[in-house]
Amino acid sequence: MLAHEDVLLNRARLIAETPIPAVERAGVLLPLPLTGPYDYKLPHGINAARGMLVAAPIGSRESLGVVWSSPEGNVGDNRLKIAEPLEGLPRLPATLCDFIDWVAAYTLNPPGAILAMALRSRGAFEPEARRIAYVKGDTVPARLSDARRRVLTVAEDGLARSVPGMAEDANVSPAVVRGLIQRGALKPTELPEFAAFRTPDPQFAAPELNPDQKSAAEILRGAVKEKKFSAHLLDGVTGSGKTEVYFEAVAEALRQGKQTLILLPEIALTVQFLERFAARFGIRPAEWHSDLSQKERRRVYRAVMGGECQVVVGARSSLFLPFAALGLVIVDEEHEQAFKQQDGAIYHARDMAVVRARTENCPVVLASATPSLESFVNAASGRYSHLKLASRHGVAELPEVRILDLRHEKDTDENAKWLSTPLRHALEQTLAAGEQALLFLNRRGYAPLTLCQACGHKFTCPHCSAWLVEHRYRRRLACHQCGYEIAAPNECPECQAKDTLIACGPGVERVAEEFAHFFPNARYAIASSDTLHGPAETQAAIRAFAKREIDVLIGTQIIAKGHHFPQLTLVGVIDADLGGADGDIRARERTFQLLHQVSGRAGRAEKPGLVLLQTRNPQDAVMQALANSDRDGFYEQERLYRERVAAPPFGRLAAIVVSGGDGEQVRVIARQLGKAAPPAKDIKVWGPTPAFYSLLRGQTRERLLVQAAKGVDMQAYLRAWLANVKIPAAVRAAVDVDPISFF
Ligand SMILES: [Zn+2]
Ligand SMILES: [Zn+2]
């Protein structure tokens, strides 16, 4: 998967191991996209050490910086500015500095741009605000009123209390407490700004594990104890109890006094996860994601750096936290695309999690019911240990998956556009039995395209090469790429004809409309990640479904995972072909993963489930694998295919997306870039061609694709290439090493 990781890691280590001499100057890395560290002087008597946090003047400002490397030494002492160490803060761990260097080298970003991600909690570096509280003083007044005596009795326990806290505990007015402070009978003491983090209790509620779980947990516990790098693929169907297994590894890390990082693909999943964690360990873990308040970020960051916070659950940005003693990394739902960061520095958090574990010399666990092909191949080759949980936790069987061939479904009812006759029958039976159903379509809104029947005009976004999606409830047409919206029009802007506009294709709203037509008495709700059906409304719909207040949930991939619905026995997939045919090397894998996950929703308790897949490609490998529950067969087929065409993980890919506001300029630069590609053995460069979204948020986009054999040093090639071309400031050339999609 990560070819050359050893080479790059060694390179990073070389930097790390170069001793920084005990002179009072050093290379300081600033969290800015500069080429590398800048030389600074340190105050008299301070010796440089990698990871030391400093305040460094740059221009007329001051920036946070980190002592990074030996000084370049080509600038005279008298011209160097002084960087002041920040007081009271530990250094950034050397392992984190190594990791930052590695990620920068691998993703072809300046190290300062990666450092910026590690220092994102700016508030964390300000001096700690201390609170004043009071304890028993050294003098006792000669005469004591009852009230004063009560206060001093309360203060006997030695706990520090605020004035109101002391007054409340002694049942006196604050004035009494203040009087005692004045007389020295109570004395002030400083408390830290934040309450201490409590350590999760590894013994709190250890579960009974089945034999599969037991042996997997044993291996993971052993790996944690070993305190060495190892990688494990924890592979088991939905409900096989993967979380319980990796919680045993977390428990072991806690016993060893080591910290754990658990990466989840989406914040939406964390609430449920935190509760699960608390049920096992007695308290919730710390969270890290973009929704946290500044204050909470500051609290978590410092506690992670100080080693007081033992377990962090976070989104991909938590990879860059300064763990003092990281002993375990877990990536749950490791196959999820959400782990790929597409903005700014482009990286894959799952791959980087493996690298972080290597730099920390600790185990990493990748968990999934439908692993990425990369991880599957790594496990098959023995590079990762393959921990399989075959038996389903509890008694439910895997759902039965049936294919509905839409080419042969002649519908008897002209109102039926998206719900075929067999699907409607199954819905009837499910509702009659008092059970629940899920209708899945991975498309938001009402219809993906609005078309004029008279002149053929299609409504598209003026800023993106994308159709406008109709949202009928809101009477809007919206671009899902940039958020551009217009009111739903009454006439065609091209030919001015009225009543000629038609909605093409379904979104979840349209499926809901048809469902309501056929089942006027059923209770249903829509769940999609939409501006209308936002996170709160979606969560409410999911909760209502879990509590059986509604019978049918109609939704996009937001409903695909993380929820238990014991009465859900029928899953209808409206369009199983969606997303399967866009020529992307990973399209089939992704479709399989998504549909497998959605199917897994059905029949999780004692009731067997049924999944109906509506498709026009019943012979497709994805449909066949789902219908025959032949996951490993599908993976094997996919593996052979990728091997044959030398696609990842059997070959390497990188993309360069050239973008800018001036379309002509972008095309010129992209062509220059294409021509400048150095010829090399085992490397092919394709393009430039217009990107899938050739216009996105007003930016014209051209794409170049680099395909290389597995052993090729892609980064070295790209670096040499890009150094040859001058890219003007108005144009951006974003490098995506190991791209996972081709938008
Ligand atoms: Zn028209
Ligand atoms: Zn747009």
XYZ file of C-alpha atoms and ligand atoms in Angstrom:
745
model
C 0.000 0.000 0.000
C 2.514 2.614 1.048
C 5.389 1.805 -1.218
C 8.592 3.434 -0.100
C 7.366 4.037 3.364
C 10.593 2.567 4.686
C 12.720 4.833 2.563
C 10.760 7.890 3.574
C 10.638 6.873 7.200
C 14.381 6.410 7.278
C 14.806 9.788 5.683
C 12.628 11.317 8.407
C 14.609 9.462 11.066
C 17.880 10.801 9.699
C 16.602 14.297 10.255
C 15.433 13.335 13.714
C 18.670 11.701 14.707
C 20.918 14.485 13.527
C 21.843 15.933 16.900
C 21.015 19.586 17.211
C 24.256 21.042 18.586
C 24.145 22.909 21.857
C 24.558 26.264 20.233
C 21.930 28.835 20.772
C 20.544 28.800 17.299
C 18.304 26.377 15.505
C 16.113 25.732 12.500
C 12.570 26.647 13.517
C 9.597 25.328 11.555
C 6.641 27.677 11.334
C 3.103 26.422 10.658
C 3.104 28.050 7.229
C 3.559 26.667 3.724
C 7.229 27.683 3.542
C 9.917 25.466 2.050
C 11.374 24.387 5.402
C 12.703 25.563 8.780
C 14.211 29.044 9.185
C 17.200 29.844 11.367
C 16.561 31.676 14.625
C 18.643 32.526 17.669
C 17.513 31.249 21.031
C 17.787 33.313 24.220
C 21.036 33.039 26.141
C 21.359 29.789 28.060
C 18.674 27.884 26.155
C 19.764 24.779 24.287
C 17.863 23.804 21.205
C 15.849 20.600 21.302
C 13.638 19.216 18.575
C 9.980 19.811 19.358
C 10.515 22.838 21.605
C 7.643 25.282 21.149
C 8.699 28.875 20.544
C 7.246 32.261 19.692
C 9.101 33.348 16.553
C 8.951 36.807 14.986
C 8.214 36.738 11.257
C 7.920 40.047 9.455
C 6.026 42.337 11.769
C 4.126 39.478 13.404
C 4.911 36.729 15.812
C 4.170 33.122 15.016
C 4.084 29.947 16.977
C 6.994 27.778 15.862
C 8.769 24.546 16.673
C 12.499 23.955 16.971
C 12.956 21.435 14.189
C 16.491 20.927 12.949
C 20.083 22.048 13.023
C 20.523 25.595 11.769
C 21.429 26.121 8.126
C 24.066 28.515 9.345
C 24.321 30.632 6.203
C 22.874 33.734 7.819
C 25.050 35.848 10.114
C 24.278 35.804 13.818
C 23.558 39.514 13.884
C 20.806 39.161 11.277
C 18.958 36.416 13.089
C 15.870 37.083 15.135
C 15.304 35.546 18.534
C 12.700 32.845 19.088
C 11.413 32.726 22.665
C 10.552 29.306 24.122
C 6.994 29.082 25.412
C 6.982 28.533 29.117
C 5.208 25.763 30.920
C 4.594 23.621 27.854
C 6.156 20.268 27.110
C 7.871 19.769 23.763
C 6.049 18.299 20.823
C 7.000 14.620 20.960
C 9.880 13.785 18.605
C 7.728 11.008 17.137
C 5.147 13.596 16.084
C 7.883 15.712 14.459
C 9.060 12.612 12.564
C 5.494 11.889 11.524
C 5.005 15.441 10.228
C 8.200 15.197 8.173
C 7.045 11.868 6.788
C 3.579 13.046 5.808
C 5.045 16.164 4.209
C 7.483 14.117 2.138
C 4.861 11.554 1.155
C 2.113 13.988 0.177
C 4.509 16.528 -1.372
C 3.465 19.301 0.953
C 5.767 21.746 2.720
C 6.365 20.452 6.292
C 5.029 23.719 7.685
C 1.659 23.024 6.062
C 1.489 19.678 7.880
C 2.751 21.242 11.123
C -0.160 23.682 10.856
C -2.528 20.723 11.217
C -0.726 19.647 14.394
C -0.873 23.135 15.912
C -4.435 23.866 14.919
C -5.634 24.373 18.476
C -4.100 27.834 18.807
C -5.612 28.456 22.225
C -3.708 25.468 23.573
C -0.440 27.387 23.624
C -1.551 30.354 25.612
C -0.515 30.451 29.250
C -2.808 28.479 31.438
C -5.394 30.491 33.331
C -5.308 29.497 36.982
C -8.220 29.609 39.359
C -7.881 30.785 42.932
C -9.402 28.633 45.642
C -9.033 28.469 49.415
C -7.772 25.997 51.978
C -7.352 26.168 55.752
C -4.859 28.833 56.768
C -2.179 28.859 59.454
C -3.910 31.110 61.981
C -7.146 30.585 63.858
C -8.999 33.659 65.135
C -9.328 33.866 68.907
C -13.075 34.119 68.915
C -15.183 32.060 66.562
C -18.829 32.458 65.735
C -20.806 29.295 64.961
C -20.817 30.155 61.286
C -17.046 30.634 61.196
C -16.499 27.413 63.112
C -18.593 25.545 60.570
C -16.447 26.913 57.739
C -13.226 25.824 59.400
C -14.669 22.381 60.098
C -15.520 22.013 56.409
C -12.001 23.182 55.478
C -10.482 20.430 57.678
C -10.598 17.999 54.744
C -7.923 20.013 52.937
C -9.914 20.332 49.678
C -9.531 23.657 47.883
C -12.836 25.462 47.438
C -13.975 28.698 45.841
C -15.621 31.293 48.075
C -19.172 30.363 46.970
C -18.278 26.649 47.152
C -16.961 26.990 50.698
C -20.034 29.041 51.727
C -22.372 26.453 50.279
C -20.648 23.485 51.895
C -20.650 25.199 55.324
C -24.144 26.611 54.849
C -23.021 30.193 55.568
C -23.031 33.421 53.575
C -20.022 34.211 51.373
C -19.322 37.209 53.643
C -18.415 34.821 56.475
C -15.896 33.070 54.240
C -14.401 36.386 53.118
C -14.054 37.456 56.760
C -11.979 34.351 57.479
C -9.819 34.993 54.408
C -9.085 38.524 55.674
C -7.970 37.142 59.015
C -5.727 34.543 57.416
C -7.782 31.613 58.681
C -8.243 30.578 55.052
C -5.455 30.984 52.532
C -5.495 31.127 48.728
C -4.133 28.384 46.530
C -3.976 27.992 42.734
C -5.912 25.348 40.880
C -5.315 24.264 37.294
C -7.634 25.755 34.688
C -9.317 22.492 33.856
C -10.545 19.613 35.919
C -8.326 16.568 35.501
C -9.232 13.882 32.952
C -10.402 10.690 34.548
C -8.848 7.482 33.342
C -11.252 4.960 31.810
C -11.453 1.789 33.889
C -10.335 -1.312 31.968
C -12.198 -3.600 34.423
C -15.430 -1.597 34.449
C -17.641 -3.930 32.400
C -15.559 -6.537 30.614
C -17.903 -8.466 28.288
C -18.285 -12.183 27.654
C -16.609 -12.839 24.324
C -17.366 -15.665 21.931
C -14.474 -17.905 20.837
C -13.734 -15.889 17.669
C -13.672 -12.671 19.598
C -11.565 -14.194 22.345
C -8.769 -15.299 20.072
C -8.731 -11.970 18.192
C -8.710 -10.026 21.473
C -5.858 -12.206 22.733
C -3.721 -11.353 19.707
C -4.439 -7.630 20.034
C -3.706 -7.592 23.760
C -0.418 -9.312 23.046
C 0.417 -6.739 20.369
C -0.245 -3.864 22.774
C 1.934 -5.493 25.437
C 4.744 -5.943 22.960
C 4.992 -2.171 22.421
C 6.128 -2.674 18.837
C 4.677 -1.746 15.476
C 2.275 -4.301 14.080
C -0.779 -3.944 11.842
C -4.009 -5.925 12.182
C -7.056 -6.160 9.995
C -10.071 -6.842 12.220
C -12.492 -8.241 9.704
C -16.037 -9.240 10.543
C -19.606 -8.767 9.358
C -21.830 -6.131 10.902
C -22.798 -7.266 14.358
C -19.892 -9.696 14.750
C -18.608 -7.662 17.682
C -15.521 -5.938 16.311
C -15.836 -3.018 18.706
C -15.893 -5.305 21.757
C -12.716 -6.943 20.488
C -10.747 -3.777 19.957
C -12.001 -2.439 23.281
C -9.976 -5.291 24.831
C -6.894 -3.832 23.153
C -7.827 -0.411 24.558
C -8.177 -1.986 28.017
C -4.691 -3.439 27.691
C -3.257 -0.068 26.636
C -4.881 1.477 29.718
C -3.277 -1.178 31.927
C 0.072 -0.416 30.331
C -0.365 3.320 30.959
C -0.425 3.989 27.217
C -2.670 6.306 25.237
C -5.088 5.175 22.519
C -6.323 6.997 19.437
C -9.565 5.766 17.836
C -10.343 7.230 14.415
C -13.925 7.298 13.160
C -14.882 8.401 9.649
C -17.718 10.746 10.629
C -18.579 12.928 13.567
C -22.209 11.820 13.226
C -21.160 8.406 14.497
C -19.362 9.610 17.606
C -22.290 10.191 19.986
C -23.388 6.589 19.826
C -19.788 5.477 20.049
C -19.067 7.557 23.161
C -21.995 5.905 24.927
C -20.762 2.479 23.966
C -17.338 3.308 25.259
C -18.760 4.614 28.529
C -20.756 1.402 28.981
C -17.519 -0.586 28.713
C -15.070 1.704 30.561
C -17.239 3.692 32.969
C -16.542 7.115 31.450
C -16.581 8.699 28.029
C -13.308 9.151 26.148
C -12.105 12.563 25.010
C -13.381 13.713 21.622
C -11.518 15.553 18.897
C -13.269 17.016 15.859
C -14.194 20.307 14.263
C -17.414 20.729 16.261
C -15.598 21.108 19.599
C -15.494 24.494 21.283
C -12.137 26.299 21.455
C -12.085 25.736 25.191
C -12.660 22.019 24.892
C -10.005 21.723 22.183
C -7.550 23.496 24.428
C -8.395 21.162 27.288
C -8.042 17.981 25.217
C -4.904 19.125 23.401
C -3.052 19.929 26.609
C -4.176 16.773 28.348
C -3.080 14.665 25.359
C 0.285 16.434 25.306
C 0.666 16.102 29.072
C -0.277 12.414 28.987
C -3.271 12.820 31.314
C -5.841 12.016 28.657
C -5.736 8.288 27.896
C -8.194 7.754 25.060
C -9.161 10.086 22.221
C -11.906 9.393 19.714
C -11.661 11.641 16.732
C -11.975 12.515 13.108
C -8.948 12.373 10.811
C -7.421 15.571 12.232
C -6.801 13.786 15.552
C -3.942 11.961 13.809
C -1.820 15.043 14.395
C -2.389 15.338 18.153
C 0.790 15.441 20.309
C 0.327 12.164 22.206
C 2.862 11.843 25.004
C 2.733 8.028 25.072
C 0.671 6.628 22.225
C 0.362 2.865 22.556
C -2.467 1.935 20.190
C -4.140 3.309 17.062
C -7.536 2.055 15.870
C -9.199 2.965 12.585
C -12.855 1.933 12.588
C -14.692 1.552 9.256
C -11.247 1.695 7.695
C -12.612 1.390 4.148
C -14.504 4.677 4.406
C -13.744 7.353 1.846
C -14.314 10.037 4.461
C -10.820 9.270 5.758
C -9.386 10.895 2.670
C -8.871 14.600 3.152
C -9.394 16.338 -0.179
C -8.839 19.986 0.748
C -5.522 21.605 1.511
C -2.937 18.927 2.165
C -4.415 15.812 0.545
C -3.859 12.675 2.629
C -5.562 9.435 3.545
C -6.005 9.234 7.307
C -6.141 5.429 7.295
C -2.794 5.134 5.554
C -1.300 7.868 7.689
C -2.606 6.126 10.825
C -0.489 3.131 9.882
C 2.494 5.433 9.496
C 1.797 7.155 12.811
C 1.736 3.765 14.524
C 5.081 2.975 12.906
C 6.685 6.179 14.105
C 5.255 5.548 17.594
C 6.273 1.890 17.427
C 2.859 0.652 18.491
C 0.144 -1.554 16.969
C -2.562 -0.306 14.621
C -5.938 -2.014 14.190
C -7.997 -1.488 11.030
C -11.582 -2.599 11.532
C -14.221 -3.170 8.853
C -16.931 -5.502 7.628
C -15.902 -4.638 4.085
C -12.191 -3.827 4.134
C -10.558 -1.705 1.482
C -8.936 -3.853 -1.166
C -5.572 -2.446 -0.054
C -6.019 -3.741 3.485
C -7.458 -7.008 2.230
C -4.364 -7.584 0.075
C -2.052 -6.591 2.931
C -3.798 -9.110 5.165
C -3.756 -11.835 2.505
C -0.019 -11.331 1.970
C 0.666 -11.569 5.692
C 1.789 -8.002 5.999
C -1.117 -7.398 8.376
C -2.456 -10.054 10.699
C -5.944 -11.035 9.553
C -8.346 -11.364 12.490
C -11.611 -12.760 11.209
C -14.808 -12.724 13.203
C -16.999 -15.137 11.310
C -19.877 -15.892 13.603
C -22.481 -13.267 14.059
C -22.859 -11.950 17.559
C -26.290 -12.963 18.806
C -28.566 -15.314 16.895
C -29.574 -13.503 13.695
C -28.613 -15.007 10.363
C -27.250 -13.003 7.467
C -30.112 -11.494 5.485
C -31.273 -13.115 2.288
C -30.393 -10.932 -0.707
C -32.606 -11.140 -3.813
C -32.003 -9.446 -7.141
C -34.932 -7.695 -8.849
C -34.120 -7.407 -12.528
C -35.754 -4.135 -13.527
C -35.435 -4.969 -17.223
C -38.027 -7.709 -16.780
C -40.303 -6.126 -14.218
C -43.329 -5.058 -16.225
C -45.244 -2.976 -13.782
C -48.990 -3.265 -13.550
C -49.427 0.131 -11.970
C -48.582 3.237 -13.973
C -47.904 5.191 -10.790
C -45.056 2.845 -9.946
C -41.849 4.362 -11.216
C -39.247 3.475 -8.601
C -40.879 0.832 -6.420
C -41.266 -2.374 -8.430
C -44.163 -4.776 -7.850
C -42.129 -7.316 -5.818
C -40.713 -4.539 -3.655
C -44.201 -3.158 -3.018
C -45.427 -6.649 -2.080
C -42.562 -7.118 0.316
C -43.310 -3.732 1.872
C -46.954 -4.723 2.317
C -46.000 -7.940 4.074
C -43.474 -6.239 6.307
C -45.896 -3.543 7.385
C -48.663 -6.096 7.917
C -46.348 -8.062 10.212
C -45.703 -4.924 12.241
C -42.049 -4.842 11.204
C -39.925 -2.059 9.765
C -38.385 -1.378 6.365
C -35.620 0.747 4.956
C -35.603 2.161 1.434
C -32.147 3.124 0.313
C -31.168 5.458 -2.498
C -27.880 7.264 -2.380
C -29.166 10.478 -3.872
C -30.420 13.529 -2.048
C -33.294 15.757 -3.089
C -36.213 15.046 -5.418
C -34.622 14.639 -8.842
C -31.032 14.926 -10.024
C -31.928 16.683 -13.271
C -34.560 19.102 -14.488
C -35.067 19.157 -18.247
C -37.179 21.224 -20.691
C -39.168 18.850 -22.870
C -39.632 21.517 -25.530
C -36.030 22.561 -26.191
C -33.923 20.091 -24.199
C -32.498 22.724 -21.854
C -30.850 21.216 -18.779
C -30.528 23.202 -15.573
C -26.850 23.282 -14.625
C -24.791 25.189 -12.074
C -23.108 28.313 -13.479
C -20.063 27.645 -11.233
C -19.705 23.887 -11.645
C -20.062 21.308 -14.367
C -22.939 19.746 -12.455
C -26.695 19.509 -12.756
C -28.926 21.375 -10.357
C -30.787 18.979 -8.096
C -34.425 19.661 -7.419
C -35.444 19.878 -3.766
C -39.199 19.869 -4.060
C -40.076 20.443 -0.402
C -38.112 23.654 -0.465
C -39.022 24.489 -4.078
C -35.380 25.036 -4.951
C -32.857 23.767 -7.461
C -29.476 23.358 -5.794
C -25.910 22.527 -6.792
C -24.578 19.789 -4.497
C -21.005 20.778 -5.261
C -20.973 24.470 -4.361
C -24.362 25.182 -2.753
C -25.598 27.509 -5.512
C -29.410 27.654 -5.475
C -32.292 29.103 -7.441
C -36.039 29.090 -6.866
C -37.704 26.257 -8.784
C -38.597 27.904 -12.112
C -42.042 27.956 -13.751
C -40.818 28.364 -17.285
C -37.819 27.410 -19.368
C -35.157 30.158 -19.339
C -34.060 29.040 -22.828
C -37.325 28.835 -24.830
C -39.714 30.513 -22.351
C -42.162 27.629 -22.693
C -44.359 27.020 -19.686
C -45.178 23.606 -18.167
C -42.464 21.891 -20.160
C -40.032 21.248 -17.310
C -39.788 17.658 -16.153
C -37.905 16.010 -13.298
C -35.598 13.214 -14.445
C -34.603 10.355 -12.173
C -35.274 9.862 -8.505
C -33.824 11.251 -5.306
C -34.974 10.175 -1.841
C -37.755 12.785 -1.771
C -39.260 11.362 -4.933
C -39.093 7.798 -3.624
C -40.836 9.040 -0.474
C -43.548 10.637 -2.605
C -44.177 7.386 -4.410
C -44.091 5.407 -1.184
C -46.699 7.736 0.351
C -48.885 7.221 -2.699
C -48.919 3.435 -2.312
C -48.895 3.346 1.494
C -50.952 6.332 2.600
C -51.272 5.030 6.169
C -47.652 4.057 6.801
C -45.522 6.295 8.966
C -42.270 7.228 7.228
C -39.430 9.748 7.346
C -36.573 10.851 5.112
C -32.975 10.786 6.356
C -30.336 12.412 4.202
C -27.420 14.740 4.767
C -29.157 17.747 3.381
C -29.611 21.378 4.199
C -33.284 20.719 4.813
C -32.866 17.327 6.394
C -29.853 18.519 8.365
C -27.975 16.565 11.052
C -30.547 17.324 13.771
C -33.525 16.313 11.651
C -31.713 13.247 10.393
C -30.837 12.181 13.929
C -34.456 12.761 14.961
C -35.694 10.575 12.081
C -33.250 7.826 13.001
C -34.249 7.982 16.666
C -37.938 7.866 15.769
C -37.222 4.804 13.623
C -35.292 3.123 16.447
C -38.204 3.795 18.810
C -40.638 2.410 16.208
C -42.503 5.683 15.936
C -42.156 5.322 12.182
C -42.369 2.214 10.024
C -40.252 3.089 7.026
C -37.072 5.106 6.763
C -36.145 6.408 3.322
C -32.582 7.591 3.150
C -29.165 8.051 1.626
C -25.906 6.492 2.845
C -26.273 8.343 6.120
C -28.454 5.437 7.274
C -26.011 2.797 6.102
C -24.176 2.275 9.358
C -23.836 2.627 13.067
C -27.432 2.031 14.082
C -29.254 -0.936 15.546
C -32.851 -1.419 14.462
C -34.072 -4.713 15.910
C -37.403 -4.665 14.066
C -35.924 -3.830 10.669
C -36.481 -6.865 8.461
C -36.681 -5.462 4.933
C -34.180 -3.348 3.019
C -35.106 -2.147 -0.461
C -32.287 -0.788 -2.602
C -33.966 1.480 -5.160
C -31.089 1.723 -7.619
C -28.247 -0.684 -6.958
C -26.449 0.432 -10.127
C -25.923 3.986 -8.941
C -22.264 4.894 -8.802
C -21.148 1.671 -10.442
C -20.334 2.824 -13.913
C -18.233 5.966 -13.772
C -15.021 4.360 -14.954
C -13.348 4.788 -11.596
C -11.067 1.925 -10.619
C -12.635 1.812 -7.151
C -16.272 2.226 -8.229
C -17.104 -1.472 -7.961
C -15.396 -1.844 -4.602
C -17.256 1.172 -3.237
C -20.637 0.026 -4.538
C -20.085 -3.371 -2.967
C -19.046 -1.869 0.373
C -22.006 0.485 0.502
C -24.632 -2.079 -0.523
C -23.136 -4.703 1.778
C -23.344 -2.262 4.648
C -26.919 -1.266 3.852
C -27.916 -4.926 3.511
C -26.445 -5.606 6.933
C -29.120 -3.381 8.455
C -31.757 -6.048 7.866
C -32.561 -8.654 10.474
C -30.144 -7.965 13.255
C -32.064 -9.402 16.177
C -33.937 -12.695 16.224
C -35.805 -11.965 12.974
C -34.282 -12.924 9.614
C -33.898 -10.117 7.107
C -34.643 -9.733 3.409
C -32.816 -7.419 1.027
C -34.198 -6.576 -2.420
C -31.763 -5.098 -4.921
C -33.366 -3.316 -7.888
C -30.875 -3.424 -10.751
C -30.531 -3.403 -14.516
C -27.242 -5.327 -14.325
C -28.157 -8.527 -12.492
C -25.058 -10.320 -13.832
C -22.710 -7.669 -12.460
C -20.071 -9.058 -10.111
C -21.240 -6.777 -7.295
C -24.861 -7.967 -7.512
C -23.841 -11.618 -7.763
C -21.493 -11.372 -4.793
C -24.221 -9.750 -2.700
C -26.881 -12.261 -3.727
C -24.604 -15.229 -3.021
C -23.063 -13.681 0.112
C -19.710 -14.276 -1.464
C -17.725 -11.364 -0.162
C -14.347 -13.006 -0.363
C -15.077 -14.213 -3.882
C -15.761 -10.638 -4.893
C -12.536 -9.441 -3.295
C -10.570 -12.160 -5.004
C -12.025 -11.238 -8.389
C -11.336 -7.568 -7.753
C -7.804 -8.357 -6.620
C -7.052 -10.324 -9.791
C -8.479 -7.542 -11.948
C -6.397 -4.861 -10.281
C -3.314 -7.010 -10.501
C -3.883 -7.550 -14.219
C -4.224 -3.841 -14.989
C -1.504 -2.868 -12.470
C -3.932 -0.679 -10.541
C -3.499 0.027 -6.814
C -2.394 -1.724 -4.689
C -0.420 -3.442 -7.493
C 0.671 -0.214 -9.098
C 0.878 3.362 -8.001
C -1.201 6.382 -8.966
C -0.898 10.083 -8.426
C -3.038 12.878 -9.771
C -2.254 16.508 -10.377
C -5.270 18.765 -10.584
C -4.498 22.141 -12.137
C -7.151 24.698 -11.283
C -7.793 28.411 -11.448
C -10.323 31.087 -12.268
C -9.013 31.728 -15.787
C -9.916 28.688 -17.866
C -7.535 29.430 -20.733
C -4.607 29.962 -18.379
C -5.398 26.704 -16.564
C -5.420 24.767 -19.841
C -2.137 26.350 -20.960
C -0.384 25.551 -17.685
C -1.802 22.014 -17.651
C -0.450 21.450 -21.172
C 2.962 22.841 -20.191
C 2.982 20.574 -17.186
C 2.074 17.593 -19.353
C 4.908 18.345 -21.795
C 7.429 18.787 -18.970
C 6.837 15.294 -17.572
C 10.280 13.674 -17.531
C 10.395 10.397 -19.448
C 10.945 7.503 -17.085
C 10.863 3.764 -17.178
C 7.771 2.262 -15.562
C 5.963 5.613 -15.420
C 3.148 6.788 -17.665
C 1.577 10.218 -17.618
C -1.983 10.645 -18.935
C -3.597 13.925 -19.813
C -4.157 16.714 -19.216
C -7.885 16.197 -19.652
C -10.788 18.092 -18.121
C -11.428 16.764 -14.619
C -14.735 14.996 -13.881
C -15.957 18.339 -12.559
C -14.190 20.455 -15.169
C -15.727 23.473 -13.481
C -16.041 23.460 -9.694
C -16.945 26.489 -7.578
C -15.967 28.727 -10.460
C -12.581 27.067 -10.905
C -11.647 25.417 -14.185
C -9.980 22.071 -13.520
C -7.633 19.975 -15.635
C -6.270 16.657 -14.555
C -3.070 14.725 -15.116
C -2.753 11.145 -14.003
C 0.541 9.436 -13.246
C 0.627 5.674 -13.318
C 3.700 3.863 -12.084
C 4.871 0.378 -11.310
C 4.761 -0.630 -7.684
C 8.431 -0.122 -6.824
C 8.752 3.346 -8.336
C 9.609 6.294 -6.084
C 6.591 8.338 -7.109
C 7.449 11.251 -4.839
C 10.940 11.674 -6.272
C 9.510 11.617 -9.775
C 6.822 14.185 -8.978
C 9.275 16.454 -7.188
C 11.681 16.460 -10.120
C 8.822 17.085 -12.524
C 7.149 19.915 -10.625
C 10.485 21.671 -10.051
C 10.683 22.096 -13.857
C 7.495 24.084 -14.293
C 6.784 27.570 -13.087
C 3.188 27.702 -11.846
C 1.803 31.249 -11.698
C 0.216 32.379 -8.418
C -3.282 32.441 -9.917
C -3.091 28.738 -10.756
C -2.939 25.916 -8.281
C -1.447 22.500 -8.950
C -2.692 20.140 -6.255
C -0.906 16.825 -5.968
C -2.936 13.846 -4.828
C -0.743 10.836 -4.106
C -2.825 7.629 -4.103
C -6.029 9.304 -5.307
C -9.159 7.352 -4.409
C -11.623 9.074 -6.696
C -11.447 10.931 -9.916
C -13.658 13.917 -9.394
Zn -37.025 25.039 -23.136
Zn -22.089 24.567 -8.273
